[in-house]
Tab-separated table of C-alpha atoms in Angstrom:
chain	number	residue	atom	x	y	z
G	914	UNK	CA	19.627	0.837	-0.237
G	915	UNK	CA	16.190	0.201	1.300
G	916	UNK	CA	13.927	2.830	1.589
G	917	UNK	CA	11.591	1.335	4.058
G	918	UNK	CA	13.048	-1.181	6.399
G	919	UNK	CA	10.762	-3.000	9.102
G	920	UNK	CA	13.607	-5.157	11.101
G	921	UNK	CA	10.799	-7.394	12.880
G	922	UNK	CA	9.284	-10.180	10.488
G	923	UNK	CA	7.162	-11.171	13.396
G	924	UNK	CA	6.125	-9.890	16.877
G	925	UNK	CA	4.214	-11.602	19.881
G	926	UNK	CA	2.434	-9.683	22.692
G	927	UNK	CA	0.092	-10.656	25.263
G	928	UNK	CA	-3.719	-9.516	25.065
G	929	UNK	CA	-4.103	-6.078	26.894
G	930	UNK	CA	-0.272	-4.995	26.544
G	931	UNK	CA	1.415	-2.736	24.348
G	932	UNK	CA	3.604	-3.384	21.423
G	933	UNK	CA	6.015	-1.257	19.292
G	934	UNK	CA	6.445	-2.008	15.609
G	935	UNK	CA	9.619	-0.700	14.447
G	936	UNK	CA	10.231	1.286	11.219
G	937	UNK	CA	13.277	3.152	9.584
G	938	UNK	CA	13.308	5.030	6.566
G	939	UNK	CA	15.687	6.893	4.169
G	940	UNK	CA	14.932	9.940	1.923
G	941	UNK	CA	16.436	13.228	0.812
G	942	UNK	CA	13.106	14.850	0.342
G	943	UNK	CA	12.326	17.430	3.152
G	944	UNK	CA	8.769	16.791	2.468
G	945	UNK	CA	7.608	13.267	3.010
G	946	UNK	CA	4.718	11.313	4.612
G	947	UNK	CA	4.796	8.189	6.881
G	948	UNK	CA	1.948	5.629	6.881
G	949	UNK	CA	0.802	2.426	8.586
G	950	UNK	CA	-1.303	0.186	7.314
G	951	UNK	CA	-2.880	-3.195	8.773
G	952	UNK	CA	-3.535	-6.289	6.618
G	953	UNK	CA	-5.411	-8.997	8.214
G	954	UNK	CA	-5.473	-12.631	6.899
G	955	UNK	CA	-8.421	-11.749	4.809
G	956	UNK	CA	-6.137	-9.801	2.608
G	957	UNK	CA	-7.485	-6.310	2.740
G	958	UNK	CA	-5.397	-3.309	3.352
G	959	UNK	CA	-6.558	-1.148	6.089
G	960	UNK	CA	-5.095	2.743	6.739
G	961	UNK	CA	-4.433	3.014	10.301
G	962	UNK	CA	-2.244	6.473	10.620
G	963	UNK	CA	-0.485	9.139	9.024
G	964	UNK	CA	2.619	11.416	10.286
G	965	UNK	CA	3.627	14.292	7.873
G	966	UNK	CA	7.422	15.183	8.014
G	967	UNK	CA	6.531	18.841	9.101
G	968	UNK	CA	4.139	17.582	11.691
G	969	UNK	CA	5.555	18.607	15.083
G	970	UNK	CA	3.549	16.414	17.351
G	971	UNK	CA	3.329	12.510	16.813
G	972	UNK	CA	0.139	11.538	15.255
G	973	UNK	CA	-2.338	9.503	17.527
G	974	UNK	CA	-5.429	7.353	16.267
G	975	UNK	CA	-7.438	5.725	18.962
G	976	UNK	CA	-5.033	2.822	20.147
G	977	UNK	CA	-2.469	3.730	17.616
G	978	UNK	CA	0.330	6.389	17.919
G	979	UNK	CA	3.130	7.050	15.817
G	980	UNK	CA	6.611	7.304	17.477
G	981	UNK	CA	8.097	9.698	15.077
G	982	UNK	CA	11.890	10.388	15.527
G	983	UNK	CA	12.894	12.607	12.466
G	984	UNK	CA	16.784	12.729	13.411
G	985	UNK	CA	16.529	9.022	13.637
G	986	UNK	CA	14.527	8.753	10.476
G	987	UNK	CA	12.237	6.228	12.100
G	988	UNK	CA	8.225	5.976	12.559
G	989	UNK	CA	7.511	3.311	15.081
G	990	UNK	CA	3.588	2.355	15.191
G	991	UNK	CA	2.613	1.688	19.219
G	992	UNK	CA	-0.048	-0.153	19.577
G	993	UNK	CA	-1.750	0.411	23.263
G	994	UNK	CA	-3.892	-2.750	24.708
G	995	UNK	CA	-3.708	-5.225	22.028
G	996	UNK	CA	-6.505	-6.953	21.265
G	997	UNK	CA	-7.027	-10.345	19.609
G	998	UNK	CA	-8.230	-8.724	16.469
G	999	UNK	CA	-4.996	-6.661	16.329
G	1000	UNK	CA	-3.311	-9.940	14.957
G	1001	UNK	CA	-2.225	-9.039	11.174
G	1002	UNK	CA	0.524	-8.086	9.162
G	1003	UNK	CA	1.520	-4.358	9.203
G	1004	UNK	CA	3.113	-2.340	6.994
G	1005	UNK	CA	4.989	0.769	7.043
G	1006	UNK	CA	5.027	2.955	4.103
G	1007	UNK	CA	6.684	6.251	3.025
G	1008	UNK	CA	5.190	8.765	0.783
G	1009	UNK	CA	7.347	11.017	-1.774
G	1010	UNK	CA	6.492	13.733	-3.621
G	1011	UNK	CA	6.891	12.829	-7.332
G	1012	UNK	CA	5.975	15.052	-10.209
G	1013	UNK	CA	5.666	13.336	-13.593
G	1014	UNK	CA	6.794	15.076	-17.056
G	1015	UNK	CA	3.504	16.024	-17.570
G	1016	UNK	CA	3.711	18.109	-14.608
G	1017	UNK	CA	1.184	16.313	-12.377
G	1018	UNK	CA	1.948	15.643	-8.772
G	1019	UNK	CA	1.806	12.065	-7.377
G	1020	UNK	CA	2.431	10.718	-3.761
G	1021	UNK	CA	4.442	7.561	-4.619
G	1022	UNK	CA	4.165	4.753	-1.902
G	1023	UNK	CA	7.209	2.951	-0.990
G	1024	UNK	CA	6.513	-0.111	1.427
G	1025	UNK	CA	8.441	-1.703	3.949
G	1026	UNK	CA	8.155	-5.780	3.558
G	1027	UNK	CA	5.944	-6.008	6.949
G	1028	UNK	CA	5.630	-7.242	10.350
G	1029	UNK	CA	3.591	-10.270	11.267
G	1030	UNK	CA	1.720	-9.474	14.659
G	1031	UNK	CA	0.311	-12.130	16.754
G	1032	UNK	CA	-1.799	-11.454	19.835
G	1033	UNK	CA	-1.803	-14.211	22.617
G	1034	UNK	CA	-4.834	-14.354	24.803
P	1309	UNK	CA	-20.884	-0.545	-0.973
P	1310	UNK	CA	-16.935	-0.597	-1.080
P	1311	UNK	CA	-15.407	2.619	-2.066
P	1312	UNK	CA	-12.838	0.824	-4.177
P	1313	UNK	CA	-14.000	-2.393	-5.935
P	1314	UNK	CA	-11.668	-5.089	-7.496
P	1315	UNK	CA	-13.034	-7.676	-10.063
P	1316	UNK	CA	-12.339	-10.576	-9.784
P	1317	UNK	CA	-11.471	-11.218	-6.247
P	1318	UNK	CA	-9.825	-14.347	-6.955
P	1319	UNK	CA	-8.649	-15.942	-10.453
P	1320	UNK	CA	-7.055	-19.136	-11.707
P	1321	UNK	CA	-5.720	-18.980	-15.199
P	1322	UNK	CA	-3.044	-20.577	-17.655
P	1323	UNK	CA	0.094	-19.522	-18.550
P	1324	UNK	CA	-0.217	-17.390	-21.728
P	1325	UNK	CA	-3.709	-16.204	-21.366
P	1326	UNK	CA	-4.854	-12.529	-21.472
P	1327	UNK	CA	-6.117	-11.514	-17.988
P	1328	UNK	CA	-7.838	-7.952	-16.947
P	1329	UNK	CA	-8.304	-6.807	-13.634
P	1330	UNK	CA	-10.516	-4.276	-12.930
P	1331	UNK	CA	-10.799	-1.385	-10.166
P	1332	UNK	CA	-13.800	1.167	-10.088
P	1333	UNK	CA	-14.160	3.636	-7.383
P	1334	UNK	CA	-16.979	5.793	-5.873
P	1335	UNK	CA	-14.446	8.013	-3.877
P	1336	UNK	CA	-14.021	10.797	-6.788
P	1337	UNK	CA	-10.082	10.579	-6.475
P	1338	UNK	CA	-8.115	11.568	-9.373
P	1339	UNK	CA	-5.252	9.304	-8.610
P	1340	UNK	CA	-5.385	5.483	-9.163
P	1341	UNK	CA	-2.671	3.085	-8.617
P	1342	UNK	CA	-1.989	-0.686	-9.286
P	1343	UNK	CA	0.158	-2.776	-6.763
P	1344	UNK	CA	1.092	-6.404	-6.392
P	1345	UNK	CA	2.229	-7.891	-3.304
P	1346	UNK	CA	4.282	-10.866	-3.195
P	1347	UNK	CA	5.554	-12.644	0.291
P	1348	UNK	CA	8.501	-11.078	1.980
P	1349	UNK	CA	8.268	-8.274	-0.533
P	1350	UNK	CA	5.786	-6.004	0.665
P	1351	UNK	CA	3.827	-3.908	-2.023
P	1352	UNK	CA	5.248	-2.683	-5.176
P	1353	UNK	CA	4.102	-0.269	-7.702
P	1354	UNK	CA	3.265	-1.320	-11.076
P	1355	UNK	CA	1.280	1.675	-12.628
P	1356	UNK	CA	-0.443	4.704	-11.800
P	1357	UNK	CA	-2.676	7.493	-13.250
P	1358	UNK	CA	-4.289	10.984	-12.699
P	1359	UNK	CA	-6.357	10.986	-15.671
P	1360	UNK	CA	-7.783	9.054	-18.821
P	1361	UNK	CA	-4.564	11.026	-20.573
P	1362	UNK	CA	-2.054	10.498	-17.752
P	1363	UNK	CA	-0.840	6.807	-17.060
P	1364	UNK	CA	2.905	6.282	-15.546
P	1365	UNK	CA	4.986	3.308	-15.051
P	1366	UNK	CA	6.009	2.224	-11.501
P	1367	UNK	CA	8.992	0.171	-10.653
P	1368	UNK	CA	7.813	-3.434	-11.998
P	1369	UNK	CA	5.683	-2.147	-15.228
P	1370	UNK	CA	7.253	-4.871	-17.742
P	1371	UNK	CA	4.512	-7.592	-18.674
P	1372	UNK	CA	1.700	-5.444	-17.765
P	1373	UNK	CA	-0.651	-2.331	-19.352
P	1374	UNK	CA	-3.215	-0.274	-18.072
P	1375	UNK	CA	-6.464	1.586	-19.140
P	1376	UNK	CA	-7.808	4.649	-17.647
P	1377	UNK	CA	-11.415	4.012	-18.886
P	1378	UNK	CA	-12.917	7.168	-16.754
P	1379	UNK	CA	-11.982	9.070	-13.867
P	1380	UNK	CA	-13.312	6.081	-11.648
P	1381	UNK	CA	-12.305	3.021	-13.484
P	1382	UNK	CA	-8.313	1.811	-14.253
P	1383	UNK	CA	-7.955	-1.686	-15.282
P	1384	UNK	CA	-4.915	-3.706	-15.316
P	1385	UNK	CA	-3.735	-6.240	-18.032
P	1386	UNK	CA	-1.645	-9.281	-18.358
P	1387	UNK	CA	-1.343	-9.889	-22.364
P	1388	UNK	CA	0.236	-12.826	-21.730
P	1389	UNK	CA	0.419	-14.471	-18.224
P	1390	UNK	CA	3.408	-16.423	-16.636
P	1391	UNK	CA	3.803	-18.163	-13.338
P	1392	UNK	CA	5.669	-15.765	-11.887
P	1393	UNK	CA	2.753	-12.894	-11.958
P	1394	UNK	CA	0.986	-15.224	-9.574
P	1395	UNK	CA	0.343	-12.612	-6.627
P	1396	UNK	CA	-2.284	-10.572	-4.889
P	1397	UNK	CA	-2.880	-7.487	-6.913
P	1398	UNK	CA	-4.293	-4.154	-5.329
P	1399	UNK	CA	-5.794	-1.183	-6.533
P	1400	UNK	CA	-5.626	1.926	-4.640
P	1401	UNK	CA	-6.847	5.653	-4.807
P	1402	UNK	CA	-5.943	8.915	-3.701
P	1403	UNK	CA	-7.073	12.416	-3.602
P	1404	UNK	CA	-4.418	15.226	-2.973
P	1405	UNK	CA	-0.787	14.079	-2.954
P	1406	UNK	CA	-0.765	14.280	1.202
P	1407	UNK	CA	-3.652	11.768	1.766
P	1408	UNK	CA	-3.645	8.172	2.260
P	1409	UNK	CA	-4.069	6.097	-0.463
P	1410	UNK	CA	-7.163	3.813	0.107
P	1411	UNK	CA	-7.282	0.499	-1.134
P	1412	UNK	CA	-9.413	-2.324	-2.554
P	1413	UNK	CA	-9.823	-5.512	-1.172
P	1414	UNK	CA	-7.130	-7.121	-3.767
P	1415	UNK	CA	-7.405	-9.817	-6.314
P	1416	UNK	CA	-5.971	-12.915	-5.565
P	1417	UNK	CA	-4.455	-14.304	-9.243
P	1418	UNK	CA	-2.803	-17.603	-9.542
P	1419	UNK	CA	-1.191	-18.272	-13.087
P	1420	UNK	CA	-0.302	-22.148	-13.623
C-alpha cells in the first residue's frame, strides 16, 4: 500500500483564490511528521510547512496552512490568496523514525507523487 | 552561498561510464541523504548517512555507492552508468530526527 498518496495530479486556481492540495498517509507508527515541499520549474525543493503527529494545532506558515485530520490520516495543504509564483509541483512527505543496526536514529521521508499547481491570472 | 551545494548541476554521459555526484553542506548537520526523482514517482531514497562510519541503504540502492568523506561531504557514485539511471538527483541534510530535510538544488543526470 502507498504510504503517501496525492490524488490530484494537477490543480488549477485563480490568482488571489485559496486552493487545497490533498494528501493522505498510512502509518502504524504513533510518532511521525508530515511535510510539504514546493518544487518550482527550476527544480529545487523548498520546505514549506511541517506538522508533527502529536501537535495539537494545525501548522501555519504565512499563506500556507496544513489541515491535519489525524483520524482520517490526511494532511492537506491550504494556500490562501494564491499568487502566480505559487505555480509549481507540490510534494507531501511523511517522516517516520527509523533506527539502524548501529542505534542511530533517522527520519526517513517517503514522498507522494506530487501535484502540479497552476495559478491563472 | 547555498547551505547544501551539489556539483555538477547538469551532466550528460554515456552508458558504462563512472559518474560521481558531490554534495557539501555548511549547515553542520550530521544526517545526509541522496534521493533520485523520476517523473510521476516523487523522490526515492538511495542512501543515507549519519557520519563517515554510518552508511545505510535506502529503497533503491542497487547500482549506486556512496562515500561520506567528512561530516560536510557526501558523494554518490554510479560505477557503470545505465540509461535508466537518468534522473534528477538530490542531496539533503537534516539535524535532529524531527527537523525538516534541507535539499540542494539537484543534479540533472542524463545517460545516453
